[in-house]
Coordinates of C-alpha atoms in Angstrom, one line a residue:
M1 CA -2.1 -12.0 11.8
S2 CA -2.8 -13.8 15.1
K3 CA 0.5 -14.6 16.8
N4 CA -1.1 -17.5 18.5
K5 CA -2.0 -19.0 15.2
L6 CA 1.7 -18.9 14.1
L7 CA 2.9 -20.2 17.4
L8 CA 0.6 -23.2 17.0
M9 CA 1.9 -23.7 13.5
L10 CA 5.6 -23.5 14.5
A11 CA 5.0 -25.9 17.4
A12 CA 3.7 -28.4 14.8
V13 CA 6.8 -27.8 12.7
A14 CA 9.0 -28.5 15.7
L15 CA 7.3 -31.8 16.1
I16 CA 7.4 -32.9 12.5
A17 CA 10.4 -31.3 10.7
P18 CA 13.5 -33.6 10.6
G19 CA 15.9 -33.1 13.5
A20 CA 13.5 -30.9 15.5
F21 CA 11.1 -33.2 17.1
V22 CA 13.1 -34.3 20.2
A23 CA 13.5 -31.1 22.2
P24 CA 14.2 -27.4 21.7
A25 CA 17.9 -28.0 22.4
V26 CA 18.0 -30.4 19.4
A27 CA 16.1 -27.9 17.3
A28 CA 19.0 -25.5 17.6
Q29 CA 20.5 -27.4 14.7
G30 CA 17.1 -27.4 12.9
G31 CA 18.4 -25.9 9.6
L32 CA 16.7 -23.6 7.1
M33 CA 13.0 -22.9 7.3
S34 CA 11.6 -21.2 4.2
I35 CA 8.7 -18.9 4.9
I36 CA 6.7 -17.8 1.8
V37 CA 4.0 -15.2 2.3
N38 CA 1.8 -13.4 -0.2
D39 CA 2.5 -9.7 -0.3
P40 CA 4.3 -7.9 2.6
S41 CA 3.0 -4.5 1.4
N42 CA -0.2 -5.7 3.1
P43 CA 0.3 -5.4 6.9
Y44 CA -1.4 -8.7 7.5
W45 CA 1.1 -10.6 5.4
L46 CA 4.0 -8.5 6.6
T47 CA 3.2 -9.5 10.2
E48 CA 2.7 -13.1 9.1
G49 CA 6.3 -13.3 7.8
N50 CA 7.8 -11.3 10.7
V51 CA 6.2 -13.4 13.4
A52 CA 6.9 -16.7 11.7
A53 CA 10.5 -15.8 11.2
A54 CA 10.9 -14.6 14.8
E55 CA 9.4 -17.8 16.3
A56 CA 11.3 -20.1 13.9
K57 CA 14.5 -18.5 15.1
K58 CA 13.5 -19.0 18.7
L59 CA 13.0 -22.7 17.9
G60 CA 16.5 -22.9 16.5
Y61 CA 15.8 -22.7 12.8
K62 CA 17.4 -20.3 10.3
P63 CA 14.3 -18.5 8.7
N64 CA 14.2 -17.1 5.2
V65 CA 11.1 -15.0 4.3
S66 CA 10.1 -14.4 0.7
A67 CA 6.9 -13.3 -1.1
S68 CA 5.0 -14.6 -4.0
K69 CA 2.8 -11.5 -4.4
G70 CA 0.0 -13.8 -5.3
D71 CA 1.8 -15.1 -8.4
T72 CA 1.9 -18.9 -8.8
N73 CA 5.0 -18.8 -11.1
T74 CA 6.9 -16.8 -8.5
E75 CA 5.7 -19.1 -5.8
S76 CA 6.8 -22.1 -7.8
N77 CA 10.3 -20.6 -8.2
L78 CA 10.5 -19.9 -4.5
I79 CA 9.6 -23.5 -3.8
D80 CA 12.4 -24.6 -6.2
T81 CA 14.8 -22.3 -4.3
A82 CA 13.7 -23.8 -0.9
I83 CA 14.3 -27.3 -2.3
T84 CA 17.7 -26.3 -3.7
N85 CA 18.7 -24.8 -0.4
R86 CA 17.7 -28.0 1.4
S87 CA 15.0 -26.4 3.6
V88 CA 13.9 -28.7 6.4
A89 CA 10.4 -27.3 6.2
I90 CA 8.3 -24.7 4.3
I91 CA 5.7 -22.5 5.8
L92 CA 3.5 -21.3 2.9
D93 CA 0.6 -18.9 2.6
P94 CA -0.5 -20.2 -0.8
A95 CA -1.0 -17.8 -3.7
N96 CA -3.9 -19.7 -5.2
A97 CA -6.2 -22.4 -3.8
S98 CA -5.8 -24.5 -7.0
G99 CA -2.7 -23.1 -8.6
S100 CA -0.5 -23.7 -5.6
V101 CA -1.1 -27.5 -5.5
G102 CA 1.7 -28.2 -7.9
A103 CA 4.2 -26.2 -5.9
V104 CA 3.3 -28.0 -2.7
K105 CA 3.6 -31.4 -4.5
K106 CA 7.1 -30.5 -5.6
A107 CA 8.2 -29.8 -2.1
I108 CA 6.6 -33.1 -0.8
A109 CA 8.4 -35.0 -3.6
A110 CA 11.7 -33.5 -2.3
H111 CA 10.8 -34.8 1.2
I112 CA 10.2 -31.3 2.6
P113 CA 7.2 -31.0 4.8
V114 CA 4.9 -28.1 4.0
F115 CA 2.7 -26.2 6.5
L116 CA 0.0 -23.9 5.1
V117 CA -1.0 -20.9 7.0
N118 CA -3.9 -18.4 6.5
A119 CA -5.3 -20.0 3.3
E120 CA -5.9 -23.6 2.1
I121 CA -5.3 -25.4 -1.1
N122 CA -7.9 -27.5 -3.0
Q123 CA -6.3 -30.9 -2.3
E124 CA -6.2 -32.6 1.1
G125 CA -3.5 -34.9 2.3
L126 CA -0.5 -32.9 1.0
A127 CA 0.4 -30.4 3.7
K128 CA 1.3 -31.6 7.2
A129 CA -1.2 -29.0 8.5
Q130 CA -3.4 -26.2 7.1
L131 CA -3.8 -23.6 9.8
V132 CA -6.5 -21.1 9.0
S133 CA -8.7 -18.7 10.9
N134 CA -12.4 -19.6 11.3
N135 CA -13.3 -17.2 8.5
A136 CA -17.0 -18.2 8.5
Q137 CA -17.3 -17.5 12.2
G138 CA -15.4 -14.2 11.9
A139 CA -17.6 -13.1 9.0
A140 CA -20.8 -13.9 10.9
L141 CA -19.6 -12.0 13.9
G142 CA -18.7 -9.0 11.7
A143 CA -22.0 -9.1 9.9
Q144 CA -23.9 -9.1 13.2
Q145 CA -22.0 -6.0 14.3
W146 CA -22.5 -4.4 10.9
V147 CA -26.3 -4.8 11.3
R148 CA -26.1 -3.2 14.7
V149 CA -24.3 -0.2 13.2
V150 CA -26.3 0.3 10.0
G151 CA -29.7 -1.0 11.1
Q152 CA -32.0 -3.5 9.4
K153 CA -33.1 -1.6 6.3
G154 CA -31.3 0.0 3.4
N155 CA -29.0 -0.7 0.4
Y156 CA -25.4 -1.7 0.8
V157 CA -22.4 -2.9 -1.2
E158 CA -19.7 -5.5 -0.7
L159 CA -15.9 -5.5 -1.4
L160 CA -14.6 -9.0 -2.2
G161 CA -11.1 -10.5 -1.8
S162 CA -9.2 -12.4 -4.5
P163 CA -11.4 -15.1 -6.1
S164 CA -8.3 -17.5 -6.1
D165 CA -8.3 -17.4 -2.3
N166 CA -11.0 -19.6 -0.7
N167 CA -11.1 -17.1 2.2
A168 CA -12.8 -14.6 0.0
A169 CA -15.8 -16.8 -0.7
T170 CA -15.9 -18.1 2.9
R171 CA -16.1 -14.6 4.3
S172 CA -18.7 -13.5 1.7
N173 CA -20.8 -16.5 2.4
G174 CA -20.5 -15.8 6.2
Y175 CA -21.8 -12.3 5.7
K176 CA -24.7 -13.6 3.5
T177 CA -25.7 -16.2 6.2
V178 CA -26.4 -13.3 8.6
L179 CA -27.5 -10.5 6.3
S180 CA -30.0 -12.8 4.4
Q181 CA -32.0 -12.8 7.6
Y182 CA -32.8 -9.1 7.2
P183 CA -35.0 -8.7 4.1
G184 CA -34.8 -4.9 4.5
L185 CA -31.0 -5.0 3.8
I186 CA -30.4 -5.2 0.0
K187 CA -27.0 -5.8 -1.6
V188 CA -27.1 -3.6 -4.7
G189 CA -23.6 -4.1 -5.9
S190 CA -20.2 -5.8 -5.2
Q191 CA -16.7 -5.5 -6.6
V192 CA -13.6 -7.6 -6.4
A193 CA -10.8 -5.5 -4.9
N194 CA -8.3 -8.4 -4.3
W195 CA -7.6 -7.6 -0.6
D196 CA -5.9 -4.3 -1.8
R197 CA -6.3 -0.8 -0.4
T198 CA -5.8 1.0 -3.7
Q199 CA -8.3 -1.3 -5.4
G200 CA -10.7 -0.9 -2.6
H201 CA -10.6 2.9 -3.1
D202 CA -11.1 2.7 -6.8
K203 CA -13.8 0.1 -6.7
M204 CA -15.6 2.1 -4.0
Q205 CA -15.6 5.1 -6.3
N206 CA -17.3 3.0 -9.0
L207 CA -19.8 1.5 -6.6
L208 CA -20.6 4.9 -5.1
Q209 CA -21.2 6.4 -8.6
A210 CA -23.6 3.6 -9.4
H211 CA -25.3 3.4 -6.0
P212 CA -25.2 6.8 -4.3
D213 CA -28.0 5.9 -1.9
I214 CA -26.1 3.1 0.0
I215 CA -26.0 3.1 3.8
G216 CA -23.0 0.8 4.3
V217 CA -20.1 -1.1 2.9
I218 CA -19.1 -4.6 4.1
S219 CA -15.6 -5.6 3.2
G220 CA -13.7 -8.9 3.1
N221 CA -10.6 -7.4 4.8
D222 CA -9.3 -4.2 6.4
E223 CA -7.2 -3.0 3.5
M224 CA -10.2 -2.9 1.1
A225 CA -12.3 -1.3 3.8
L226 CA -9.6 1.4 4.4
G227 CA -9.5 2.1 0.7
A228 CA -13.3 2.5 0.7
I229 CA -13.1 4.9 3.6
A230 CA -10.6 7.1 1.7
A231 CA -13.0 7.2 -1.3
L232 CA -16.0 8.0 0.9
K233 CA -14.1 10.8 2.6
E234 CA -13.2 12.3 -0.8
A235 CA -16.9 12.1 -1.7
G236 CA -17.9 13.7 1.6
K237 CA -20.1 10.7 2.4
L238 CA -18.2 8.9 5.2
S239 CA -20.5 10.3 7.9
S240 CA -23.6 8.7 6.3
I241 CA -22.1 5.4 5.0
K242 CA -20.7 2.9 7.5
V243 CA -17.8 0.6 6.7
G244 CA -16.9 -2.7 8.3
G245 CA -13.6 -4.6 7.9
F246 CA -11.9 -7.9 8.8
D247 CA -8.4 -8.8 10.1
G248 CA -7.8 -6.4 13.0
S249 CA -4.8 -4.6 11.4
P250 CA -3.2 -1.7 13.2
D251 CA -4.5 0.8 10.7
A252 CA -8.0 -0.6 11.0
V253 CA -7.9 -0.5 14.8
A254 CA -6.8 3.2 14.5
A255 CA -9.7 3.9 12.1
V256 CA -12.2 2.3 14.5
K257 CA -10.8 4.4 17.4
S258 CA -11.1 7.6 15.3
G259 CA -14.7 6.7 14.3
E260 CA -13.9 6.3 10.6
M261 CA -14.4 2.5 10.5
A262 CA -17.4 0.9 12.2
Y263 CA -15.6 -2.2 13.4
T264 CA -13.0 -4.8 12.4
V265 CA -12.9 -8.5 13.1
L266 CA -9.9 -10.1 14.9
Q267 CA -9.5 -13.5 13.2
P268 CA -10.6 -16.4 15.3
V269 CA -8.1 -19.3 15.2
A270 CA -9.0 -22.7 13.8
V271 CA -6.3 -25.4 13.8
S272 CA -6.5 -28.8 12.1
P273 CA -3.0 -30.3 12.0
R274 CA -2.5 -33.9 10.8
R275 CA -1.3 -35.8 13.9
R276 CA 2.0 -37.6 13.4
S277 CA 4.0 -40.1 15.4
R278 CA 6.9 -38.7 17.3
K279 CA 9.1 -41.3 15.7
R280 CA 11.5 -39.6 13.3
T281 CA 10.4 -40.2 9.8
R282 CA 10.8 -38.6 6.3
S283 CA 7.6 -37.9 4.4

């Protein structure tokens, strides 16, 4: 998680959330800020929650971090709790692009501004801001580096993130935009591994069994890539099959330094907050 991205998000909260728009001194009485991430077992989402909580506290809010673990029912219950506890704002990494719309609407109906981070929902005009990385640009940069590493000819496979997360399709399409320019590179298989290291390991085993002649693996995130690396090491094929990741997680950076991972992409920041008057209003 880019700290700059969360700093931009929290600056937007300071301007929009009730009681916090005047100055940091006023924000000291900002109240409860509910931060809902996906799954903190993933270092990306763990960092997301930790950084958001630390910065919210600096701005004078009382942060509360919870996790939906990708489940929309859990997420809905956490939104209910945030409403009951009179949160002044909710920072949400949505569990599902479509399935999270209802939960966001509940918060808006309760006059609680919602700020989305990392992922979007499939309805505009609800959240005060949707702050996401430029996943298309990041994927294109990653694919360019991947081609430099594996060359321009050979079979490869892809590990995909959760289909309910728009980032998965955006990153995959970003890869395709670049790799389609090289007719010698042929994608012979792909598996959904839901951003998870264990699933990345298991799906890599399946792909390797079906396609033993591949030269590379391109992955939607670092966790899946690290799982693939573990499977390739077990099969004794890591030296001949290159793996690329996405996120810039500490474990991935260590794997790049050790030579086990070809590269990882540090997410570029793209911010598109809805501008609001500084006049104090309730949404």
